[in-house]
Structures are given as structure tokens and as C-alpha cells.
Short mmCIF file of C-alpha atoms in Angstrom, two decimals:
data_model
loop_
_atom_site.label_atom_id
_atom_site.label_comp_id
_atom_site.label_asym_id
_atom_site.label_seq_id
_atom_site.Cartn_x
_atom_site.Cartn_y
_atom_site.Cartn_z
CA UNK A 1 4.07 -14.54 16.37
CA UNK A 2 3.19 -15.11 19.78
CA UNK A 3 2.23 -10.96 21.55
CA UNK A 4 -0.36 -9.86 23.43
CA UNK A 5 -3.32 -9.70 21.83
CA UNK A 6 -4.25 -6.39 23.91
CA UNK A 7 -1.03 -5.08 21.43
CA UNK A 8 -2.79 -6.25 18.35
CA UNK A 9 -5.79 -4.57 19.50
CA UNK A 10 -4.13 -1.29 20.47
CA UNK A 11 -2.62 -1.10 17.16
CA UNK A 12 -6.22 -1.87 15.10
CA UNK A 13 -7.66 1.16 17.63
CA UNK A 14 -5.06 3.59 16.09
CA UNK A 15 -5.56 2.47 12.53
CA UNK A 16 -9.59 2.55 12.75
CA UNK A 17 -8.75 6.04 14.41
CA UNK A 18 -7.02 7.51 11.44
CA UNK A 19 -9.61 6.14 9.62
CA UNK A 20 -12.19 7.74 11.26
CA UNK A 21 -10.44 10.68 11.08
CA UNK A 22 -9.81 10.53 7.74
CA UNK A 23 -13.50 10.88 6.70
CA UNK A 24 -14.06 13.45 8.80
CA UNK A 25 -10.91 15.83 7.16
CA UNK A 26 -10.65 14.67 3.65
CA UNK A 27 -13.40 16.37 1.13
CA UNK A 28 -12.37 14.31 -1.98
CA UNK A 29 -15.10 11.50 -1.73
CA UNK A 30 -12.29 8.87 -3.17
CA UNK A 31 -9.88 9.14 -0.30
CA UNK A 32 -12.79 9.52 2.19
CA UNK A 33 -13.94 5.85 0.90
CA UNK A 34 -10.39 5.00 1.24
CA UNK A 35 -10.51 5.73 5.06
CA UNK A 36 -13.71 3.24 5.11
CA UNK A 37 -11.51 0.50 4.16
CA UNK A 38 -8.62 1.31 6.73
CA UNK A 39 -11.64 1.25 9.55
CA UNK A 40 -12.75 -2.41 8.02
CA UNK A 41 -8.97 -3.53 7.94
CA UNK A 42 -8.50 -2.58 11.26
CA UNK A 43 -11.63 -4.25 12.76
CA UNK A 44 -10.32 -7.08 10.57
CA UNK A 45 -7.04 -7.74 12.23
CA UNK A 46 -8.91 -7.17 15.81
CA UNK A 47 -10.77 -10.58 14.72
CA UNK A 48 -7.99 -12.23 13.63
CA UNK A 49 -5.97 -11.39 16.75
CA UNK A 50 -9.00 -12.33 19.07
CA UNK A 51 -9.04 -15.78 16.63
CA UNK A 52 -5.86 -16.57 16.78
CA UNK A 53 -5.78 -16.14 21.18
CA UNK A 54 -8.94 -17.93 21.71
CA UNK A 55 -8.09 -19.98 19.22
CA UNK A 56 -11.32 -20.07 17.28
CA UNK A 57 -11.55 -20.85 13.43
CA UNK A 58 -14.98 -18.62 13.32
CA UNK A 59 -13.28 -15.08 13.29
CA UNK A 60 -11.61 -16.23 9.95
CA UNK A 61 -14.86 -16.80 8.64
CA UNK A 62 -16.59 -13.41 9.94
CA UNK A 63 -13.49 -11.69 8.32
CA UNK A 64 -14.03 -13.78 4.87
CA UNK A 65 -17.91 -11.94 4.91
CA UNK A 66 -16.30 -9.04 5.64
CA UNK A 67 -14.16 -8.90 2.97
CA UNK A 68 -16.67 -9.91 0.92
CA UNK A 69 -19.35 -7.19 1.73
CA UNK A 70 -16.38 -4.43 1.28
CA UNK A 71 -16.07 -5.48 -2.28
CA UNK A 72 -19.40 -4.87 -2.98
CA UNK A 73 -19.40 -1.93 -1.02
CA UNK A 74 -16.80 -0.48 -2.96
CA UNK A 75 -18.33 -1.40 -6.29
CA UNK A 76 -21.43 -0.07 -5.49
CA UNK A 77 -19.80 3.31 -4.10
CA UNK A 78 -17.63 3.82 -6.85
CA UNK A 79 -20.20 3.57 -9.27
CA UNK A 80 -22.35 6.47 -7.35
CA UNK A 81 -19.01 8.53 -7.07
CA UNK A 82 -19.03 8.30 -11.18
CA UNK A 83 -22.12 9.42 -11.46
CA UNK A 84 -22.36 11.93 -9.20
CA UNK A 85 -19.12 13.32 -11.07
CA UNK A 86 -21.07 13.26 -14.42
CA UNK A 87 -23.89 15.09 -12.82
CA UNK A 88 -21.81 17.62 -11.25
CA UNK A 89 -18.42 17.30 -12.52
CA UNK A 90 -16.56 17.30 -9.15
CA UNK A 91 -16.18 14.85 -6.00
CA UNK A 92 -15.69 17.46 -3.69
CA UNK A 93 -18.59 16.25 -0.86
CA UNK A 94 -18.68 19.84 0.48
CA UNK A 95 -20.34 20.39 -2.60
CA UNK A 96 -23.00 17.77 -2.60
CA UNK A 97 -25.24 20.21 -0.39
CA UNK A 98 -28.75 20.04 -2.89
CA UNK A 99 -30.55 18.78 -0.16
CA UNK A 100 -29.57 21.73 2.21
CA UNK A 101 -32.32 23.74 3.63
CA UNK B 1 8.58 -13.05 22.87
CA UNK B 2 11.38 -10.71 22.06
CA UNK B 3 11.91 -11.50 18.54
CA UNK B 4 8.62 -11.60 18.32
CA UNK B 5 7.63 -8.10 19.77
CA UNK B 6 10.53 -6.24 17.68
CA UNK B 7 8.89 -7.51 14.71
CA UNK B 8 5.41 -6.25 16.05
CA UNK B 9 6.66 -3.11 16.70
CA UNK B 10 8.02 -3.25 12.81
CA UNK B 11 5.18 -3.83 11.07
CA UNK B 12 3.10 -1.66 13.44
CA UNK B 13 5.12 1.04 12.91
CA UNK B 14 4.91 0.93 9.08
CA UNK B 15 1.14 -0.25 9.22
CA UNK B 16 0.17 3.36 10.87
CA UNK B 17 2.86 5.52 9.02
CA UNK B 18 0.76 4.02 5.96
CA UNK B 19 -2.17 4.45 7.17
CA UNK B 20 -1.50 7.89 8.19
CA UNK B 21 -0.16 8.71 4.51
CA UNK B 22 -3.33 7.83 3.26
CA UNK B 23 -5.23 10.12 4.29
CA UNK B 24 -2.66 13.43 4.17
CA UNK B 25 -1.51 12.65 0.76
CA UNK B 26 -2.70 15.67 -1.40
CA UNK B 27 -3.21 13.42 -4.48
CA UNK B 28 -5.42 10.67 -4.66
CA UNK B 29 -3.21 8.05 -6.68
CA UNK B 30 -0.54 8.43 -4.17
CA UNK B 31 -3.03 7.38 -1.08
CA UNK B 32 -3.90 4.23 -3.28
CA UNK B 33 -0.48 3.35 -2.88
CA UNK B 34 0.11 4.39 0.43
CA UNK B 35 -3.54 1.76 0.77
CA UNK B 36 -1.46 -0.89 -0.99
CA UNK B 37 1.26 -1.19 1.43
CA UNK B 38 -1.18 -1.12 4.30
CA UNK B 39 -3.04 -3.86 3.12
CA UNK B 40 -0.04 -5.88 2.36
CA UNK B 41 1.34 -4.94 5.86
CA UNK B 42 -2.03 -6.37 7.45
CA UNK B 43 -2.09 -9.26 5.53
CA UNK B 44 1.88 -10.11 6.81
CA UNK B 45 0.27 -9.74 10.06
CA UNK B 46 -2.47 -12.38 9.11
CA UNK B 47 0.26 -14.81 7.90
CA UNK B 48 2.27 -14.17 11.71
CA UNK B 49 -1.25 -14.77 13.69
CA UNK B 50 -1.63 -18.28 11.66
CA UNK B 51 -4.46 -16.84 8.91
CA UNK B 52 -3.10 -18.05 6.02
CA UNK B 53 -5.98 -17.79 3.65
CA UNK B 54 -7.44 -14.98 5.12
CA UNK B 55 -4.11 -13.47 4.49
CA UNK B 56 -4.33 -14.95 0.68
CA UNK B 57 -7.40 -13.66 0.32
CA UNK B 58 -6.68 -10.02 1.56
CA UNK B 59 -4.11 -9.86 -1.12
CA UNK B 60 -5.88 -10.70 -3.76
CA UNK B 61 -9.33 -9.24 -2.85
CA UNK B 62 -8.58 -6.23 -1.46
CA UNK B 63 -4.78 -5.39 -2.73
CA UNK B 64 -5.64 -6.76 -6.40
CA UNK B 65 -9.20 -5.85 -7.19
CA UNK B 66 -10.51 -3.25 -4.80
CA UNK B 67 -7.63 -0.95 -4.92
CA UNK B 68 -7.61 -1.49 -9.07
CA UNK B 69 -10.76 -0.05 -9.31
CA UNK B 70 -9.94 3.03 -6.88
CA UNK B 71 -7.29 3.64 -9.12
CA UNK B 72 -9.64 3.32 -12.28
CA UNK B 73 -11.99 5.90 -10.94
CA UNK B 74 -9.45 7.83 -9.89
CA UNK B 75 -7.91 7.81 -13.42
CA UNK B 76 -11.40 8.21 -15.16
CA UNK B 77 -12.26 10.89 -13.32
CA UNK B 78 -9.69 13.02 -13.50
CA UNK B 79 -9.39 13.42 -9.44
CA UNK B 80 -5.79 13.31 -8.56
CA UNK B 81 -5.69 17.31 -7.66
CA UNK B 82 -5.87 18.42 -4.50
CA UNK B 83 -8.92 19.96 -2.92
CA UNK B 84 -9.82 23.28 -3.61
CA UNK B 85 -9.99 25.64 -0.61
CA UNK B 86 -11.42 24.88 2.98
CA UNK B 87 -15.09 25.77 2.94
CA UNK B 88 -15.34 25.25 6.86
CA UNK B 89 -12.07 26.04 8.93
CA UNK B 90 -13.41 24.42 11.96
CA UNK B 91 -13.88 20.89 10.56
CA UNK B 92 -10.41 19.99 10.91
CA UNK B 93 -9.93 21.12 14.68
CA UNK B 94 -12.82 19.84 15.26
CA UNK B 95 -12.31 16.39 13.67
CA UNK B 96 -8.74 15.52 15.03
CA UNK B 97 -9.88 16.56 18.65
CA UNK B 98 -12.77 13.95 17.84
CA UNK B 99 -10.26 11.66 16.93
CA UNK B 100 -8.32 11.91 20.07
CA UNK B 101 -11.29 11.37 21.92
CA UNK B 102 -11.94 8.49 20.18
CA UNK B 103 -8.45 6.70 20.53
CA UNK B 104 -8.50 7.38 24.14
CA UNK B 105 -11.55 5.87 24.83
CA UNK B 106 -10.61 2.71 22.82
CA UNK B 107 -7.27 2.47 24.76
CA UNK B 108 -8.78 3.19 28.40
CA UNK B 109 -11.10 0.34 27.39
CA UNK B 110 -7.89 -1.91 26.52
CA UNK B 111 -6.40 -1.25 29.79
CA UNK B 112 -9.70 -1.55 31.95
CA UNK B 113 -9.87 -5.13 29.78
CA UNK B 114 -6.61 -6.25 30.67
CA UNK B 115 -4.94 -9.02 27.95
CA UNK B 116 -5.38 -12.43 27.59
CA UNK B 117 -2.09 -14.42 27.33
CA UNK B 118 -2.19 -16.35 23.49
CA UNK B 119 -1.50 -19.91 23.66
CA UNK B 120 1.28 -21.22 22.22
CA UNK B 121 1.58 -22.24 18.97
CA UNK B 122 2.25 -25.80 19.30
CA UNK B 123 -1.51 -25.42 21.01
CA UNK B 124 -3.32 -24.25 18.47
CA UNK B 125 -5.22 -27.44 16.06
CA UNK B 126 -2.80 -28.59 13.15
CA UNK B 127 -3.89 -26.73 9.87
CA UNK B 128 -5.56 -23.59 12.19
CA UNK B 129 -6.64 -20.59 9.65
CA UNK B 130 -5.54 -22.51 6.30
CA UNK B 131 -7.81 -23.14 3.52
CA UNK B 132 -9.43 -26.49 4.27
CA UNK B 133 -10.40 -25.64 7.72
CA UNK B 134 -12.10 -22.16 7.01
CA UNK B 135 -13.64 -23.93 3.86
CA UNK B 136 -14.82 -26.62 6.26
CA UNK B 137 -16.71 -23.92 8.31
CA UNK B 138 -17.67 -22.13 5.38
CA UNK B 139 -19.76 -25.23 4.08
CA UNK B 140 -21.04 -26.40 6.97
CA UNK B 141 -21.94 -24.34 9.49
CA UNK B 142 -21.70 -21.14 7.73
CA UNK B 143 -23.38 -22.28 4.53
CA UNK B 144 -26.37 -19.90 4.38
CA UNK B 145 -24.39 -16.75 5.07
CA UNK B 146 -22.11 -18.20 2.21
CA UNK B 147 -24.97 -18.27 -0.01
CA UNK B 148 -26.13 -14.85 1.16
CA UNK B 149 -22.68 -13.27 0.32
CA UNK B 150 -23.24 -14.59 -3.27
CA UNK B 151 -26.47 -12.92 -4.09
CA UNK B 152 -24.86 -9.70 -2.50
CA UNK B 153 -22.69 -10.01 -5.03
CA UNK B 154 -24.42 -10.40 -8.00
CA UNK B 155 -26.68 -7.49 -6.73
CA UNK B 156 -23.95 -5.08 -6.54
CA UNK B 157 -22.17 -6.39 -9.92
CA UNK B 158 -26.16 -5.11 -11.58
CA UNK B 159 -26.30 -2.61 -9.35
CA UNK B 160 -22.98 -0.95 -10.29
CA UNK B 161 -23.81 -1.76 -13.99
CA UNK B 162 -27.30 0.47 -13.38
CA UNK B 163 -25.66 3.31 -11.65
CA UNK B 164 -23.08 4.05 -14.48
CA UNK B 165 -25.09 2.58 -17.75
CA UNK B 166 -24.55 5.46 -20.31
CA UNK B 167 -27.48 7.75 -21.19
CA UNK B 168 -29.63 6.71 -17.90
CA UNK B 169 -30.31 10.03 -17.26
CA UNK B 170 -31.83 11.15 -20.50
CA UNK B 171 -34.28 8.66 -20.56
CA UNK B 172 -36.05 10.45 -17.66
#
């Protein structure tokens, strides 16, 4: 496939964007952690786009770590989302407030 | 180019109408699906911009295992119902005009940057983005971080066993 990579780009800005947004709307702490990997997907393909015009075989590598810190990342998170649920027996974040004031 | 940009504008399409179901699906196992087809929709696009293990990799890293376990906590848990009521009504005003904000900074920064024309493909070096030469870079150059990543590893994998051992919180 041979585009611009400004188009590749464009579309990673929109897919980090719903990501972002995502977080910011969604309460249940599963889909919000979802939305963290759409933002790491999209920064993904911007490296492989900006790889692939250069060319440069080093943005496959970055996105290899990348991948590879999101899986611990997620195994990590989901094990604090279990055990927050067992303490409190929801995953609502709204409701994670002990620490308030 | 114009074959190519139709199927761009394909896969675009489908890789933000998945992305968008993601997040407004009102039950959880649903957006792990909807995460599913994004991931496989990125990973085509790997596999079009010559990342061929990258691509191999996203599907089984991220389509097989991560989503898996989403959908294992989302099964143990019990949290495929929707949310209960808003507690604050102007978080979600407030977070899509934040949004917008966001995606028009990112795009006036694409058009202040202007684009870079790709070479061609019969340019780029034979075997770019398959496994022998990102494994060459991974073992030489990159052989510390490689190491790195594997202790980062094992420290989650005890980590995650920690956090959700059974009866950790009687003990205190």
C-alpha cells in the first residue's frame, strides 16, 4: 500500500481520540482499560506508517516493546480490577472515591 | 495510488466505526468484540505497510491473549451490565468537547507538517519488517531492552499472581 503517510497518521489521531475519549466517558473500569489499548494501537500504526516511509526497521522494534509492555500492563491491571471488585463488589470508578477529602 | 487509497479509506472506515463501538457499547463483552475487529483491522494495515511480523505478532499478542483475559474478567466478574446512573452530568459534555479539542490540534499539526511522499516499494530493502530482520535488530542492537522486556514480564506474571492470591487480605 503505497498512501500518504500524513493519511495514516490522520487516521491513528482519530482512533487515539476516541480513545481518549473513551476513558474520560466510560465509568466501567474494563472498557475504560479497553480505550488504553485503542490509544497504544493507534500510536502503534503511527510508527509503523512513519517506518514503513522512512523506511527504517527500528519502529518495528519500538512497536514489538510496546506490545510487550501492554501485555503486562493489562495483566497487572486486570488483576487490581479483580481485587478491587472483591473489596467492593463493583467496577464502577465513580465509586472508587475512599481517598476523597 | 487509487487502488490503493480506496482500500485505505476501507479499512479506515471500519477501523474507527470499531473503535467507536467500543467504547458506546452498553455491555462490556460486546466492546471486546468490537476490540477484536479493531485489532485485526490494524494488524491488515501492518501487513499493507510491509510489517509482517509485527502484524503476526499483533494477532496473536494482543487479539489472542490480551483480549482473552478481558473477556475472562469480564466473565468472572459478572460486569457485562451497563452502568448504573450518571453521578456527574457534566463529564460527558465536558469530555467530548475535550476530545474535539484534542483531534483538532492533532490534525492542525498534520497539516502545518505537511506529508512526506513513501518510497516505493521496490525501494524499500528485500525482507523489510519480516521476522529475520526485526529479530536481527532485536539481538543486536536492541539486545538489552530485549532483556529488559523479559524481566518486565516475569514481574507482572508474580505481580498479577500477588494481587489476586486468595485470602491475601485476611492475613492482614
Amino acid at each position: 500500500m503505497n498512501v500518504p503517510v500524513m493519511y495514516l497518521i490522520g487516521l491513528a489521531a482519530v482512533v487515539f481520540t476516541i480513545g481518549v475519549v473513551g476513558v474520560l466517558i466510560r465509568r466501567n473500569a474494563i472498557v475504560a482499560f479497553m480505550s488504553v489499548e485503542l490509544m497504544l494501537n493507534a500510536s502503534n500504526l503511527a510508527l509503523i506508517a512513519f517506518a514503513r516511509s522512512l523506511p527504517d526497521g527500528r519502529g518495528h522494534v519500538i512497536v514489538f516493546f510496546v506490545i510487550a509492555v501492554a501485555a503486562a500492563e493489562v495483566a497487572v491491571g486486570l488483576a487490581l480490577i479483580v481485587d478491587i471488585f472483591k473489596l467492593r463488589h463493583s467496577i464502577d470508578v465513580d465509586e472508587m472515591s475512599s481517598l476523597k477529602g | 495510488m487509487a487502488l490503493d487509497l480506496v482500500i485505505f479509506f476501507f479499512l479506515a472506515v471500519i477501523a474507527i466505526a470499531t473503535a467507536a463501538s467500543v467504547i458506546l457499547s452498553r455491555n462490556a463483552v460486546y466492546s471486546a468484540a468490537f476490540l477484536v475487529l479493531n485489532l485485526t483491522t490494524v494488524a491488515l494495515f501492518y501487513i499493507l505497510l510491509y510489517a509482517s511480523f509485527i502484524a503476526m505478532v499483533q494477532l496473536a499478542v494482543y487479539a489472542g491473549a490480551i483480549v482473552v483475559l478481558f473477556l475472562f474478567v469480564i466473565m468472572l466478574l459478572g460486569a457485562d451490565r451497563g452502568e448504573s446512573g450518571q453521578t456527574l452530568v457534566w463529564q460527558r459534555p465536558l469530555a467530548i468537547g475535550l476530545g474535539v479539542v484534542l483531534i483538532g490540534v492533532l490534525f492542525y499539526m498534520l497539516l502545518v507538517a505537511g506529508s512526506i511522499p513513501p518510497p516505493a516499494a521496490s525501494d524499500l530493502p528485500a525482507g523489510f519488517g519480516g521476522p529475520e530482520a526485526v529479530g536481527r535488530l532485536l539481538l543486536s542492537e536492541y539486545v538489552l531492552p530485549l532483556e529488559v522486556t523479559s524481566v518486565l514480564l516475569l514481574a507482572s506474571m508474580v505481580g498479577a499472581i500477588v494481587l489476586t492470591r486468595a485470602g491475601r487480605r485476611e492475613k492482614r
